[in-house]
PDB file of C-alpha atoms in Angstrom:
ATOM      1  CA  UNK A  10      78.902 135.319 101.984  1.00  0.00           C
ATOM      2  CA  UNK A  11      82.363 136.406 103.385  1.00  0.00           C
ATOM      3  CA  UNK A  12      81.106 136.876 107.164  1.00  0.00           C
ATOM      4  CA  UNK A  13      79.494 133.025 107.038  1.00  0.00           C
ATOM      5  CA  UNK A  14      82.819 131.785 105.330  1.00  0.00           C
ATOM      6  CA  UNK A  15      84.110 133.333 108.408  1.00  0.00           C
ATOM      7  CA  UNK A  16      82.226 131.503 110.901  1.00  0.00           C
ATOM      8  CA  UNK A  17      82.404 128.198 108.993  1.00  0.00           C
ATOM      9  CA  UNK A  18      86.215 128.401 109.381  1.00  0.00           C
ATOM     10  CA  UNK A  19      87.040 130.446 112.400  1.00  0.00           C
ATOM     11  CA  UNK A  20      84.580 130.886 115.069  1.00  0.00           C
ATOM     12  CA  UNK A  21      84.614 127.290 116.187  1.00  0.00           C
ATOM     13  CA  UNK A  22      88.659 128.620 117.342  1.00  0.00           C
ATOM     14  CA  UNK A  23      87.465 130.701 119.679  1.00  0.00           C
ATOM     15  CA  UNK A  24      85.793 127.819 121.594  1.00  0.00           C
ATOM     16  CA  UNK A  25      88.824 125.440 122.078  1.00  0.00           C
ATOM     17  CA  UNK A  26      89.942 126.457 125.258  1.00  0.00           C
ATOM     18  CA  UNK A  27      86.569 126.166 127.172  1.00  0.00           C
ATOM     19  CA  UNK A  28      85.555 122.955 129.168  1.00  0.00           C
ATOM     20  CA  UNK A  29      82.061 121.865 127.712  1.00  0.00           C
ATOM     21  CA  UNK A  30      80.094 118.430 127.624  1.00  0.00           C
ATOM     22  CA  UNK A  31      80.182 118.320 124.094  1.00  0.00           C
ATOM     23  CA  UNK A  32      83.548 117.096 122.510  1.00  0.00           C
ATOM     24  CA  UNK A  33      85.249 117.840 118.993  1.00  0.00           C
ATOM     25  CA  UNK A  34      86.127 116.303 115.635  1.00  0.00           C
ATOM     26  CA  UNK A  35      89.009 117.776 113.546  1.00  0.00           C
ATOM     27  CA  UNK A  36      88.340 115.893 110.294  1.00  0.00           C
ATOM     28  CA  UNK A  37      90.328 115.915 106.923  1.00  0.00           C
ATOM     29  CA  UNK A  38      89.276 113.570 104.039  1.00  0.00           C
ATOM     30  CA  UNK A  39      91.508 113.281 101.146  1.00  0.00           C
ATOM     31  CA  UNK A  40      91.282 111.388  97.684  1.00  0.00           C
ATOM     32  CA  UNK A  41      93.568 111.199  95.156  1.00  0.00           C
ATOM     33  CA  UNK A  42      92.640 110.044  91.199  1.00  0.00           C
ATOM     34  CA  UNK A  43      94.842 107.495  90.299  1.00  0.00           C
ATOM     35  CA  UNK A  44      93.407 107.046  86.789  1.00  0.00           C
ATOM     36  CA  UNK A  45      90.055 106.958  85.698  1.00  0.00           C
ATOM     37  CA  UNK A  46      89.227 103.918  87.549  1.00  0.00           C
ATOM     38  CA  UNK A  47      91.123 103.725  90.419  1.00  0.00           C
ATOM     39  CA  UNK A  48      91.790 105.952  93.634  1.00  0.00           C
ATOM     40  CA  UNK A  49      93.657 106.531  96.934  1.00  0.00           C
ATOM     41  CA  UNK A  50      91.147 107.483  99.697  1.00  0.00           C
ATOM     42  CA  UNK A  51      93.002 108.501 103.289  1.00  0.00           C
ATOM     43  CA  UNK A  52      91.653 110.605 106.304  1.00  0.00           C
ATOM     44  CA  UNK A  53      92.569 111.717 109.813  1.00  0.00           C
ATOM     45  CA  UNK A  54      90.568 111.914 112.794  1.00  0.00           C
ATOM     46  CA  UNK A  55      91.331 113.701 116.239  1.00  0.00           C
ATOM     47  CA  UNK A  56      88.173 113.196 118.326  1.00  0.00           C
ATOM     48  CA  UNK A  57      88.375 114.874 121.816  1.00  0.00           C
ATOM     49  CA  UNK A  58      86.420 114.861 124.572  1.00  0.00           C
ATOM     50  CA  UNK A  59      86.251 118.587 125.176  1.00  0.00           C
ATOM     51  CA  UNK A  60      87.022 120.944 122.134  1.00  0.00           C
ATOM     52  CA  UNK A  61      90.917 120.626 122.276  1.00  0.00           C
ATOM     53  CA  UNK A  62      92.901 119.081 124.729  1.00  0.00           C
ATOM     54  CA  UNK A  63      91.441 115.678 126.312  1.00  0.00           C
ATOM     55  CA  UNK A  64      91.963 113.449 123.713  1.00  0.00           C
ATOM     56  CA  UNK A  65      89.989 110.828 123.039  1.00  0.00           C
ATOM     57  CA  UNK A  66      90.522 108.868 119.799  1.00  0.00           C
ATOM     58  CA  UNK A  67      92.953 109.271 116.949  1.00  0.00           C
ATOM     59  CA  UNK A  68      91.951 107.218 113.518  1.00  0.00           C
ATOM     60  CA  UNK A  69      93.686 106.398 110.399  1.00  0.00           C
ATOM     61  CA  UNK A  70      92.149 105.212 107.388  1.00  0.00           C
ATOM     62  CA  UNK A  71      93.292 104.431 103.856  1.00  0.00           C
ATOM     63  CA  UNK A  72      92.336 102.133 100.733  1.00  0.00           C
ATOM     64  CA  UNK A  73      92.047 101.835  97.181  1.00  0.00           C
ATOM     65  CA  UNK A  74      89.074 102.170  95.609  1.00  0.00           C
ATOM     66  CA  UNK A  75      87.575 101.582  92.118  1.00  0.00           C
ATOM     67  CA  UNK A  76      84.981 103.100  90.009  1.00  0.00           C
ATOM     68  CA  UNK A  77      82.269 100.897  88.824  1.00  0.00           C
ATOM     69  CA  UNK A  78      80.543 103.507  87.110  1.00  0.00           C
ATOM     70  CA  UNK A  79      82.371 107.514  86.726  1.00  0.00           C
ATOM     71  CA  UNK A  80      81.505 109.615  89.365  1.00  0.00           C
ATOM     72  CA  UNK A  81      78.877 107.807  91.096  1.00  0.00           C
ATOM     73  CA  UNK A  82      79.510 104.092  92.184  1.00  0.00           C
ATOM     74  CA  UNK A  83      82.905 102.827  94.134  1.00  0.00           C
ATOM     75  CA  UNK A  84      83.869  99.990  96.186  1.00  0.00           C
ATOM     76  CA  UNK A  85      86.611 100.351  97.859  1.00  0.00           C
ATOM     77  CA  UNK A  86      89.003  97.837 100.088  1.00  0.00           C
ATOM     78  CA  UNK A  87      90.492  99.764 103.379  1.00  0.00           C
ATOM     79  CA  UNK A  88      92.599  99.524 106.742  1.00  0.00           C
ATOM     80  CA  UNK A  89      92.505 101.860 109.709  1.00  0.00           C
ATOM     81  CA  UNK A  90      94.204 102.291 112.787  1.00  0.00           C
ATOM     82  CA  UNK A  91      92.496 103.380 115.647  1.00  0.00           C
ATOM     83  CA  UNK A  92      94.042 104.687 118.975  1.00  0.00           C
ATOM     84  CA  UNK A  93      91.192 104.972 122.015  1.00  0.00           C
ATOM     85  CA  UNK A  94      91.735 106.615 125.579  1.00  0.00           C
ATOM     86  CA  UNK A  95      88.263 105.639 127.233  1.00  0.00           C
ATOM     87  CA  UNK A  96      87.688 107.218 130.643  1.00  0.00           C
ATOM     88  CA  UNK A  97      86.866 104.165 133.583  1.00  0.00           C
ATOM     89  CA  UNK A  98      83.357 104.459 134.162  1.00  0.00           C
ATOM     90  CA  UNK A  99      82.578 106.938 137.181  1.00  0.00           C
ATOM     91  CA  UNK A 100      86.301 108.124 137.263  1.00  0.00           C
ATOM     92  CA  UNK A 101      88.648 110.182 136.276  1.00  0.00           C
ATOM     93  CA  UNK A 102      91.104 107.748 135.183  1.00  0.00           C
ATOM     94  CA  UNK A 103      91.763 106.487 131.366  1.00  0.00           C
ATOM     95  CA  UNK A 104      92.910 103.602 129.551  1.00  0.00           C
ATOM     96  CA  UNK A 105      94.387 103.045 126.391  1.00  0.00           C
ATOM     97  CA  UNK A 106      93.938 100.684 123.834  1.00  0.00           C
ATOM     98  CA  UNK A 107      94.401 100.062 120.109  1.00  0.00           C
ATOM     99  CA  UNK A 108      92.235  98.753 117.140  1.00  0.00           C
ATOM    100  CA  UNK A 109      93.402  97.597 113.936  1.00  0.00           C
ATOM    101  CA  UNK A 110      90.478  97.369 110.955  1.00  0.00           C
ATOM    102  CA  UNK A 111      90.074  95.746 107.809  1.00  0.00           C
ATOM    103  CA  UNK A 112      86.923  97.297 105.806  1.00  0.00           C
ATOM    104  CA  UNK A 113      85.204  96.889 102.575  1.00  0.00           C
ATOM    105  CA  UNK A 114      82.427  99.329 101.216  1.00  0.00           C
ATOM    106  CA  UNK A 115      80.823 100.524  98.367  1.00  0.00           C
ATOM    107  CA  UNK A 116      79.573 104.033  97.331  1.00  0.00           C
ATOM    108  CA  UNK A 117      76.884 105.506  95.189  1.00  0.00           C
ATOM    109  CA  UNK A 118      75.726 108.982  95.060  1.00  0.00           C
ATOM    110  CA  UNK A 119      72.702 110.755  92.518  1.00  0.00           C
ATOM    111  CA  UNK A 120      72.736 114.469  91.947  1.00  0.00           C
ATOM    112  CA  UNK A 121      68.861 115.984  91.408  1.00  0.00           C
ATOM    113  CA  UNK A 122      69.275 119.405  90.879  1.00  0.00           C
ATOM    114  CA  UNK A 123      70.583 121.335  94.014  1.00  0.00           C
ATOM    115  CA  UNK A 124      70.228 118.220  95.789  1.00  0.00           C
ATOM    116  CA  UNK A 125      73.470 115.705  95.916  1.00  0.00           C
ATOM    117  CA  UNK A 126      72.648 111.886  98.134  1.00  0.00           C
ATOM    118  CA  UNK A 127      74.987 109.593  99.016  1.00  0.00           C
ATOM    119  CA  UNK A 128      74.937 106.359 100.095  1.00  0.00           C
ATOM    120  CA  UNK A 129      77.752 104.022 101.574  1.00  0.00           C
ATOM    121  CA  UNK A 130      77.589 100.387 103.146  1.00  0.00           C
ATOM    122  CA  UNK A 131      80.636  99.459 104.937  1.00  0.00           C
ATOM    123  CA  UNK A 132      81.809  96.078 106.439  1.00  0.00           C
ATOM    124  CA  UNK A 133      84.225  96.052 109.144  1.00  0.00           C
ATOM    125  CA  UNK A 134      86.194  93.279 110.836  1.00  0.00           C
ATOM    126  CA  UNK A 135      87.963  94.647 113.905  1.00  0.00           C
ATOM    127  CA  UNK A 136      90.566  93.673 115.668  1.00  0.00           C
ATOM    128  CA  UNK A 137      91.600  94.248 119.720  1.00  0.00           C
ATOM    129  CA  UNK A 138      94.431  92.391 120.555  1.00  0.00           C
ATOM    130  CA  UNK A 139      93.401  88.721 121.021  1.00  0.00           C
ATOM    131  CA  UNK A 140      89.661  90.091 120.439  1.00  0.00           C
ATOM    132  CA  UNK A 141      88.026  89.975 116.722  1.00  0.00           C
ATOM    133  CA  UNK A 142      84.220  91.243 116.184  1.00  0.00           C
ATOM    134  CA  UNK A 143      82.555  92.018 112.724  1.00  0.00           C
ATOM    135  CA  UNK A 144      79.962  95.566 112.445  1.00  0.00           C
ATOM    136  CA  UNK A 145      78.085  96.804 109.495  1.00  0.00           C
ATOM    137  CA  UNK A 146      77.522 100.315 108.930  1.00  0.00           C
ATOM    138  CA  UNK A 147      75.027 101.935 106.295  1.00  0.00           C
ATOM    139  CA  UNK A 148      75.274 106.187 105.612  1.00  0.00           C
ATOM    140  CA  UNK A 149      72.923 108.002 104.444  1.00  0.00           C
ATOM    141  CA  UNK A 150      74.194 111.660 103.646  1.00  0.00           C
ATOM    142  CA  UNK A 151      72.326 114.946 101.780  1.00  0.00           C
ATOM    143  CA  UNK A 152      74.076 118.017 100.386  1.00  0.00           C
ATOM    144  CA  UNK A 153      71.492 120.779  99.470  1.00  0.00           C
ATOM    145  CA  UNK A 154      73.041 123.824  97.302  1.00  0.00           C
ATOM    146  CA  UNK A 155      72.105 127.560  98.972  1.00  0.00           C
ATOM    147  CA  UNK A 156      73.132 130.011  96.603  1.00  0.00           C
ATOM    148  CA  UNK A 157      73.254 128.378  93.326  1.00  0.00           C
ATOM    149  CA  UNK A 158      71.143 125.912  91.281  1.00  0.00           C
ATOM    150  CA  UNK A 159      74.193 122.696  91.978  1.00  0.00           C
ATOM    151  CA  UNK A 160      76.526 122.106  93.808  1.00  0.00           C
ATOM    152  CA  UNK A 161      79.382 124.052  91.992  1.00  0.00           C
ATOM    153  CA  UNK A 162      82.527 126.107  92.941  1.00  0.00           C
ATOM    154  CA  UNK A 163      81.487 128.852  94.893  1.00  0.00           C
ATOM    155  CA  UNK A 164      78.890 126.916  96.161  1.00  0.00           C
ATOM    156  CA  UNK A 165      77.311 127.498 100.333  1.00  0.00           C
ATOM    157  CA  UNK A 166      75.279 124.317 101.225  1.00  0.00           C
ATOM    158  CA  UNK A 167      73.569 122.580 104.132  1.00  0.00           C
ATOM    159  CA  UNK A 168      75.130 119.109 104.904  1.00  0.00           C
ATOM    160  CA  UNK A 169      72.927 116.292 106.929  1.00  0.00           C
ATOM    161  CA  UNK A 170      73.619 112.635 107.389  1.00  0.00           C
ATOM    162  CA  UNK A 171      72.563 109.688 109.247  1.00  0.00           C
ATOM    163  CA  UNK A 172      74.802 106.680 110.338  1.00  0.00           C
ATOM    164  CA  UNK A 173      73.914 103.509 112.138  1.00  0.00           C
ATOM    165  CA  UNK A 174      76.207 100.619 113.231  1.00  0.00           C
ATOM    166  CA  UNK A 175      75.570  97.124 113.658  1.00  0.00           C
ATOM    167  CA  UNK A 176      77.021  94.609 115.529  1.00  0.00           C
ATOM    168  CA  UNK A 177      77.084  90.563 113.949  1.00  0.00           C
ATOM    169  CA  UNK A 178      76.503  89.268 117.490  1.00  0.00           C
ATOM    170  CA  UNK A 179      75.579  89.812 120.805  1.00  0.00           C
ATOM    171  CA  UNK A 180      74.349  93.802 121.221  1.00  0.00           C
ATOM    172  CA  UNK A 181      73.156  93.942 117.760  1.00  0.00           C
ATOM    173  CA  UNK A 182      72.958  97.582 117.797  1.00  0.00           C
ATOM    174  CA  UNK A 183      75.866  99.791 118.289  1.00  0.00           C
ATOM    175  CA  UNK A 184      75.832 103.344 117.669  1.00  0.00           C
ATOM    176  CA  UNK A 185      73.734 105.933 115.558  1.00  0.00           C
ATOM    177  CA  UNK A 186      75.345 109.431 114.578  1.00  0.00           C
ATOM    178  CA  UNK A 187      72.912 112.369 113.039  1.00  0.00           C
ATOM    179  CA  UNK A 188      74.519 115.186 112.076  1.00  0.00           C
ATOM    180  CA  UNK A 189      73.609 118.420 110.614  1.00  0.00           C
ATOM    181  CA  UNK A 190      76.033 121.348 109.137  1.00  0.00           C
ATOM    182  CA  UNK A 191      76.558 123.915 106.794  1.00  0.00           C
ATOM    183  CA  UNK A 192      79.259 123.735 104.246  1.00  0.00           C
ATOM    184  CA  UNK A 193      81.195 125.629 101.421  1.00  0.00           C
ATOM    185  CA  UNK A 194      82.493 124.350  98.399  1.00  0.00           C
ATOM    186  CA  UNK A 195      85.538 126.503  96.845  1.00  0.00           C
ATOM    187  CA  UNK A 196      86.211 124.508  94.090  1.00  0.00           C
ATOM    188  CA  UNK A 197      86.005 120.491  92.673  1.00  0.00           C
ATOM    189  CA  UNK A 198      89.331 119.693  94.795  1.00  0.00           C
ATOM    190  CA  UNK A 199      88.212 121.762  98.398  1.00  0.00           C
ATOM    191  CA  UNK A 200      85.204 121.893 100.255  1.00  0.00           C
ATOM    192  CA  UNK A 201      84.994 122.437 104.052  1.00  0.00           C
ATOM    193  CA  UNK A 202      81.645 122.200 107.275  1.00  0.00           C
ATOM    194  CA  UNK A 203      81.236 122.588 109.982  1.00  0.00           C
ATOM    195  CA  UNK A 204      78.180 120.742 111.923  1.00  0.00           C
ATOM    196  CA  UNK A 205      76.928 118.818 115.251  1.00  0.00           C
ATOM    197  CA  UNK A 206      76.702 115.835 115.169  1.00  0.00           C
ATOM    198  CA  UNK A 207      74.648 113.610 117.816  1.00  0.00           C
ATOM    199  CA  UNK A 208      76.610 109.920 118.610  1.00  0.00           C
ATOM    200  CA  UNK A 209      74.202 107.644 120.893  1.00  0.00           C
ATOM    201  CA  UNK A 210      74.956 104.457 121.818  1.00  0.00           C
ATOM    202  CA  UNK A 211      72.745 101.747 124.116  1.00  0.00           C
ATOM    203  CA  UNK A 212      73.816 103.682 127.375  1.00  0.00           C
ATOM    204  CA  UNK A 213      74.711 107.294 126.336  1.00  0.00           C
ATOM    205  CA  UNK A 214      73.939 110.165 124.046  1.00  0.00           C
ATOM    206  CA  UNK A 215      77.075 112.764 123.030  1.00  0.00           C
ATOM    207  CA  UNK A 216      77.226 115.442 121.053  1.00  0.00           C
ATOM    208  CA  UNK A 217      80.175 116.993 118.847  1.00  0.00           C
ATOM    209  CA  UNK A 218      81.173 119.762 117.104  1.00  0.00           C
ATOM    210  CA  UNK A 219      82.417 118.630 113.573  1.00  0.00           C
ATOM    211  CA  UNK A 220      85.118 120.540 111.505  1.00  0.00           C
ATOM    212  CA  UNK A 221      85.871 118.613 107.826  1.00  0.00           C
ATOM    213  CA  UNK A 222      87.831 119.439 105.517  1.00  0.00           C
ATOM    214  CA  UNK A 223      87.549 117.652 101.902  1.00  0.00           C
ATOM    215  CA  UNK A 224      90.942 117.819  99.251  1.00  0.00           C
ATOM    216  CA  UNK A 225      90.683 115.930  95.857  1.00  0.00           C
ATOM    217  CA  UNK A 226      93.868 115.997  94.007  1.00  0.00           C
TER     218      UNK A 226
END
């Protein structure tokens, strides 16, 4: 158990300072109980194009979300800040450019067992400087428990999840990320994975090495 800890947490280090096709996410998602109703969901992204060093987006998100039912069913009312440096097709040059996003979604997960689903709907109404454009995004996710009968303290478990994006106009379709990782929970308020995760769009295919770490407080 301690040597895969190990690997979950550290090997990926040893990789930062190569070059490689496939980029990396540093991920931290936090939520915070406000009362038994209400909570304070915020994350950080650092997305790179190589494992460390080429940046290539930065994202902010926070909202306030509400429990329709304990444990299970949220909607939640959000705003992130996104900060993009695309390469210029065929060069070596970037670009910069911000997004600000308004987003509403709604949560419900089901436990069976060792087996913990998720969904999550999301609208999204972007906006790029004098640009607006709407998506919708639906998540699918699975948690599987390895060592023990639920997913408990203690607990190592595979993570998978599917994601698609939609646009409200023109190129319906947008993106799909599949991802697949294996995670360790070390108590209600921490959890961490690590995983690949596949991003395709119309025109390309990516993959990324994910690193996530999850704090409730």
């Amino acid at each position: 158990m301690k040597k895969i800890l190990f690997a979950i947490l550290f090997v990926p280090l040893s990789l930062l300072a190569q070059n490689t096709e496939t980029g990396n996410w540093l991920i931290y998602f936090g939520d915070k109980k406000i009362n038994s109703k209400f909570n304070w969901h915020h994350e950080v992204q650092y997305r790179s194009y190589n494992f460390i060093g080429d940046t290539e987006q930065l994202l902010l998100r926070t909202g306030i979300g509400y429990n329709l039912s304990e444990n299970n069913n949220n909607i939640l009312l959000g705003y992130a800040f996104i900060y993009t440096e695309p390469y210029i097709g065929g060069t070596d040059i970037k670009t910069e450019f911000n997004e600000n996003r308004i987003y509403q979604q709604f949560i419900t997960r089901q436990t069976f067992g060792r087996f913990a689903l998720q969904h999550r709907y999301r609208f999204e109404q972007r906006f790029f400087g004098d640009d607006f454009r709407l998506r919708l995004r639906y998540f699918m996710g699975l948690n599987v428990a390895l060592n023990k009968n639920q997913l408990t303290d203690q607990t190592l478990y595979l993570s998978a999840y599917n994601e698609i994006f939609m646009n409200t106009e023109k190129t319906y379709f947008d993106r799909n990320r599949l991802y697949g990782g294996i995670g360790y929970r070390f108590s209600q308020k921490a959890r961490t994975e690590m995983g690949m995760m596949n991003q395709s769009t119309n025109n390309s295919s990516r993959n990324q090495l994910n690193i996530i770490t999850f704090l409730n407080f």
